[in-house]
DNA sequence: CCATATAGTTCAGGACATAAACTAAATGGC
DNA sequence: GCCATTTAGTTTATGTCCTGAACTATATGG
């Protein structure tokens, strides 16, 4: 296992500058131009030279290294009716991929994601993880991983790294889950080497909301470089993208919207606090307020969520007001977060996206009431990401690390 | 006027990598080692080579450029009783400085700050700016600036740039104050060229809280790389330092703690919202809750603040509970901000620092109640920064930009 | 078959960091 | 007073890498 990206980045920035660094930077530059091109837009060396502002000579040399490293492949191009020597197309090697995985409360999932971020194959396995120990869950995920590794071998795919998303706070450097109350985990060291054994592999651990934010980024307009992703799962998480990069904060725990205080005299929260957003807009809180009981096992939650939607669709109280109350609280929390982060786009995922039609009116009214000066420019979107969102985001981010540091794979 | 740092940085990162970039990076590297040395620690070329991990040959060559650019000077060193050729000390040129300025509600200020961040000279002028137009205030500040420019000339100081802090939201690129409700300004373009006319000058515009945070950074332990500075002035601002850099957000408005919602059903705020922190912990709110009237001119505010402290020292209600209520609200807002930013250190400045003994108990109790899991590691400090804080921070930041991009001044 | 156009490669030149050899300037023992 | 020793700093040969210009490769179209 290589070092996670953060420390690798720190190391490279603290290293002295020598001429070789220029090549590292330019390898990454060329690769980012290739990766930045559209789906089936095949750039030639000449195109890359123009886009990267490097000379054709440099580009040829750099591309040769990328070809040798297997990050890029040449692909024939036929341009009808144009003069001149035909160009050779260059694309990211579609036979290189990253394994994304997720452990959530009610399922585990894994998938193969290519360097362009496309999900090639995946498998989702229902699994009541709250009642399981970390090692049991990891064993099951390990099996899932092995199946996908076999699938990769069968298709000639090389796995260059992996990412795992969990619904809780993680220490990325130590591969430790610090707190995942909805899994019932606390301070669990994860033996990630067992998930993806190849020693040459780069592996990173993610918070579920952060990973989902990274997946959401792929769906946004490239100009939308700043947004907050709010993940409504059993808990409420948040992932912040600033200047097209994940803003994780000093310890990697930034964005945790679930425990923003929105009712100072409110209910006690599982975090020990009082009046947190999660006590009103979390899944359990909504279900409880909708008079759908308070049992916590996975099977019953699925059933109760189904009942909630039935009640909403028939316009039955107290379900309607439970969701409206959640929307109102969400509007307050989002108002504060938008102010503190200075973002004007917020994307809602998980149950918030599913509840959009009942949630949005109350949320917008609340935002208008508490922050009229920003409500006008606010863009509140709902995410189409499903259960593969977090694994795709985790894998995509690891793939991005590889594309940013191609010299590690060259020569 | 050169471009502000943000665009300059973007430009350099989007430029293609050539060998010259290595030199730019190494110039900055050597300079940061010199700047990072203690007050009167005089590093030799040999010391720098060790600390920067560059070779002696490279350091000699780089230092020669920095000397030629006037950013660094040689200074004799006598080491008693040591063998070997004596080293030549290198320090930041003490004859280079940056002009910091501030426009606040009740005063204007300007000062000269050397490249190490030391305030060399300053002047503070009481000025009731709420009742003045932007051009009047700028004219007065221009005069102040001229006096300091004359002082600089008299002392042989060369002014390399300037920074101006204002209590409001700014657009740094356009030198525009977007909103400064406490000055009564909205969308004011500032003719900063009139403040510091030299065409070679780099000039930047700052939010007051951000500038203060940058000044506070100088007072912190170097290991304290992440903290939130909360500025209690007429309004409540915030400046966030993450990884030893200002986190300004996409538009430069991040950190605005004053309009975090802490009482959803609370009082209307000047921002048009409801229940913002400022409606309870802002200066006017505290004075009003302490039954000290609600007149808004500067002279009366100074008098009423004096009365507030008298009442607090004699333990008189309702002053005590007004401040306690502010502390409670501050605790709630800080709990949310600490969660969202993932910082564990918060530094309070302005009237919050002055009110510490009456504010702190309520604030700590509130933080403990609303976020017990982070209250334990939370470090809540009060800042000793006075009225020169913002100007020093603005100047220091501009000086930092110069030290980060020395190639602009070399050759 | 050849002019034209575009893609990509080769090669000389210059900037830069590096390592090793070299010069400079002090101390301290004799 | 002289010389070995020690540390500071400079000079020089070498290799990497980008650049620009010349050159080769490969298509179209008259």
Short mmCIF file of N, CA, C and O in Angstrom, two decimals, chain B residues 232-233 280-287 290 292 304-313 319-320 322-327 330 348-363 382-383:
data_model
loop_
_atom_site.label_atom_id
_atom_site.label_comp_id
_atom_site.label_asym_id
_atom_site.label_seq_id
_atom_site.Cartn_x
_atom_site.Cartn_y
_atom_site.Cartn_z
N UNK B 232 -15.42 40.47 17.01
CA UNK B 232 -16.59 41.17 17.53
C UNK B 232 -16.40 42.66 17.40
O UNK B 232 -15.77 43.29 18.23
N UNK B 233 -16.93 43.20 16.33
CA UNK B 233 -16.90 44.66 16.17
C UNK B 233 -18.37 45.10 16.18
O UNK B 233 -19.19 44.44 16.82
N UNK B 280 -27.98 39.00 18.62
CA UNK B 280 -27.87 38.77 20.06
C UNK B 280 -26.49 39.13 20.59
O UNK B 280 -26.34 39.62 21.69
N UNK B 281 -25.44 38.90 19.76
CA UNK B 281 -24.09 39.10 20.25
C UNK B 281 -23.37 40.26 19.57
O UNK B 281 -22.21 40.52 19.88
N UNK B 282 -24.03 40.95 18.65
CA UNK B 282 -23.42 42.15 18.05
C UNK B 282 -23.39 43.27 19.08
O UNK B 282 -24.13 43.25 20.07
N UNK B 283 -22.54 44.26 18.84
CA UNK B 283 -22.40 45.35 19.81
C UNK B 283 -23.73 46.02 20.10
O UNK B 283 -24.10 46.22 21.26
N UNK B 284 -24.46 46.37 19.05
CA UNK B 284 -25.72 47.07 19.27
C UNK B 284 -26.71 46.20 20.03
O UNK B 284 -27.45 46.67 20.87
N UNK B 285 -26.70 44.90 19.70
CA UNK B 285 -27.65 44.00 20.37
C UNK B 285 -27.34 43.90 21.85
O UNK B 285 -28.23 43.93 22.70
N UNK B 286 -26.07 43.79 22.19
CA UNK B 286 -25.69 43.69 23.60
C UNK B 286 -26.07 44.97 24.32
O UNK B 286 -26.66 44.96 25.42
N UNK B 287 -25.75 46.12 23.70
CA UNK B 287 -26.05 47.39 24.35
C UNK B 287 -27.55 47.57 24.54
O UNK B 287 -28.02 48.02 25.59
N UNK B 290 -28.77 45.43 27.26
CA UNK B 290 -28.32 45.93 28.56
C UNK B 290 -29.02 47.22 28.93
O UNK B 290 -28.60 47.90 29.87
N UNK B 292 -29.13 50.09 27.37
CA UNK B 292 -28.31 51.28 27.25
C UNK B 292 -28.67 52.06 25.99
O UNK B 292 -27.85 52.73 25.38
N UNK B 304 -21.63 54.48 25.50
CA UNK B 304 -22.47 53.39 26.00
C UNK B 304 -21.65 52.14 26.29
O UNK B 304 -21.93 51.39 27.21
N UNK B 305 -20.61 51.90 25.50
CA UNK B 305 -19.75 50.76 25.79
C UNK B 305 -19.07 50.96 27.14
O UNK B 305 -18.96 50.03 27.95
N UNK B 306 -18.65 52.18 27.39
CA UNK B 306 -18.06 52.49 28.68
C UNK B 306 -19.05 52.18 29.81
O UNK B 306 -18.71 51.56 30.81
N UNK B 307 -20.32 52.61 29.60
CA UNK B 307 -21.36 52.35 30.61
C UNK B 307 -21.56 50.85 30.80
O UNK B 307 -21.76 50.36 31.92
N UNK B 308 -21.49 50.10 29.68
CA UNK B 308 -21.67 48.65 29.77
C UNK B 308 -20.63 48.05 30.71
O UNK B 308 -20.95 47.26 31.61
N UNK B 309 -19.36 48.44 30.51
CA UNK B 309 -18.31 47.87 31.35
C UNK B 309 -18.48 48.28 32.81
O UNK B 309 -18.25 47.47 33.71
N UNK B 310 -18.94 49.51 33.02
CA UNK B 310 -19.21 49.93 34.40
C UNK B 310 -20.25 49.04 35.04
O UNK B 310 -20.09 48.54 36.16
N UNK B 311 -21.31 48.81 34.27
CA UNK B 311 -22.41 47.99 34.81
C UNK B 311 -21.93 46.57 35.08
O UNK B 311 -22.27 45.96 36.10
N UNK B 312 -21.10 46.05 34.17
CA UNK B 312 -20.61 44.68 34.35
C UNK B 312 -19.73 44.60 35.59
O UNK B 312 -19.81 43.65 36.37
N UNK B 313 -18.89 45.62 35.77
CA UNK B 313 -17.96 45.55 36.90
C UNK B 313 -18.66 45.71 38.24
O UNK B 313 -18.20 45.18 39.25
N UNK B 319 -27.18 44.19 32.35
CA UNK B 319 -25.95 44.08 31.57
C UNK B 319 -25.39 42.66 31.64
O UNK B 319 -25.00 42.07 30.63
N UNK B 320 -25.38 42.12 32.88
CA UNK B 320 -24.81 40.78 33.04
C UNK B 320 -25.51 39.76 32.18
O UNK B 320 -24.89 38.95 31.49
N UNK B 322 -27.33 40.30 29.54
CA UNK B 322 -27.17 40.61 28.11
C UNK B 322 -25.90 39.95 27.59
O UNK B 322 -25.89 39.33 26.52
N UNK B 323 -24.83 40.09 28.35
CA UNK B 323 -23.56 39.50 27.91
C UNK B 323 -23.60 37.98 28.01
O UNK B 323 -23.08 37.27 27.15
N UNK B 324 -24.25 37.47 29.05
CA UNK B 324 -24.36 36.01 29.20
C UNK B 324 -25.14 35.43 28.02
O UNK B 324 -24.78 34.38 27.48
N UNK B 325 -26.18 36.15 27.64
CA UNK B 325 -26.99 35.68 26.50
C UNK B 325 -26.14 35.68 25.22
O UNK B 325 -26.21 34.74 24.41
N UNK B 326 -25.32 36.72 25.07
CA UNK B 326 -24.43 36.77 23.92
C UNK B 326 -23.47 35.58 23.95
O UNK B 326 -23.20 34.94 22.92
N UNK B 327 -22.95 35.28 25.13
CA UNK B 327 -22.03 34.15 25.26
C UNK B 327 -22.68 32.84 24.90
O UNK B 327 -22.10 32.00 24.20
N UNK B 330 -23.06 32.75 21.20
CA UNK B 330 -21.74 32.57 20.60
C UNK B 330 -21.32 31.10 20.70
O UNK B 330 -20.75 30.53 19.76
N UNK B 348 -11.05 34.74 19.81
CA UNK B 348 -12.03 35.82 19.83
C UNK B 348 -11.31 37.16 19.92
O UNK B 348 -10.39 37.33 20.72
N UNK B 349 -11.74 38.10 19.09
CA UNK B 349 -11.14 39.43 19.11
C UNK B 349 -12.20 40.50 19.25
O UNK B 349 -13.40 40.21 19.32
N UNK B 350 -11.76 41.73 19.28
CA UNK B 350 -12.69 42.85 19.37
C UNK B 350 -13.39 42.89 20.72
O UNK B 350 -12.78 42.58 21.74
N UNK B 351 -14.66 43.22 20.72
CA UNK B 351 -15.33 43.36 22.02
C UNK B 351 -15.48 42.03 22.73
O UNK B 351 -15.59 41.97 23.96
N UNK B 352 -15.43 40.92 21.97
CA UNK B 352 -15.51 39.61 22.64
C UNK B 352 -14.31 39.40 23.56
O UNK B 352 -14.44 38.86 24.65
N UNK B 353 -13.14 39.83 23.11
CA UNK B 353 -11.95 39.68 23.94
C UNK B 353 -12.09 40.54 25.20
O UNK B 353 -11.78 40.11 26.31
N UNK B 354 -12.59 41.76 25.02
CA UNK B 354 -12.73 42.66 26.16
C UNK B 354 -13.76 42.14 27.17
O UNK B 354 -13.64 42.33 28.37
N UNK B 355 -14.77 41.44 26.65
CA UNK B 355 -15.85 40.96 27.53
C UNK B 355 -15.56 39.56 28.09
O UNK B 355 -16.43 38.96 28.72
N UNK B 356 -14.33 39.07 27.82
CA UNK B 356 -14.05 37.66 28.11
C UNK B 356 -14.57 37.17 29.45
O UNK B 356 -15.27 36.17 29.53
N UNK B 357 -14.27 37.89 30.52
CA UNK B 357 -14.58 37.34 31.84
C UNK B 357 -16.08 37.16 32.07
O UNK B 357 -16.48 36.30 32.84
N UNK B 358 -16.89 37.96 31.39
CA UNK B 358 -18.35 37.80 31.57
C UNK B 358 -18.95 36.88 30.51
O UNK B 358 -19.98 36.26 30.72
N UNK B 359 -18.24 36.80 29.36
CA UNK B 359 -18.76 36.05 28.23
C UNK B 359 -18.42 34.56 28.33
O UNK B 359 -19.23 33.68 28.00
N UNK B 360 -17.20 34.29 28.76
CA UNK B 360 -16.66 32.94 28.65
C UNK B 360 -17.49 31.86 29.36
O UNK B 360 -17.76 30.81 28.77
N UNK B 361 -17.92 32.10 30.61
CA UNK B 361 -18.64 31.01 31.29
C UNK B 361 -19.88 30.57 30.52
O UNK B 361 -20.08 29.37 30.30
N UNK B 362 -20.66 31.54 30.05
CA UNK B 362 -21.88 31.19 29.32
C UNK B 362 -21.53 30.50 28.00
O UNK B 362 -22.19 29.54 27.58
N UNK B 363 -20.48 30.98 27.37
CA UNK B 363 -20.11 30.41 26.08
C UNK B 363 -19.64 28.97 26.25
O UNK B 363 -20.03 28.07 25.49
N UNK B 382 -8.61 34.28 23.63
CA UNK B 382 -8.93 35.66 23.34
C UNK B 382 -7.70 36.34 22.77
O UNK B 382 -6.57 36.07 23.17
N UNK B 383 -7.94 37.20 21.81
CA UNK B 383 -6.84 37.81 21.07
C UNK B 383 -6.41 39.11 21.72
O UNK B 383 -7.24 39.91 22.15
#
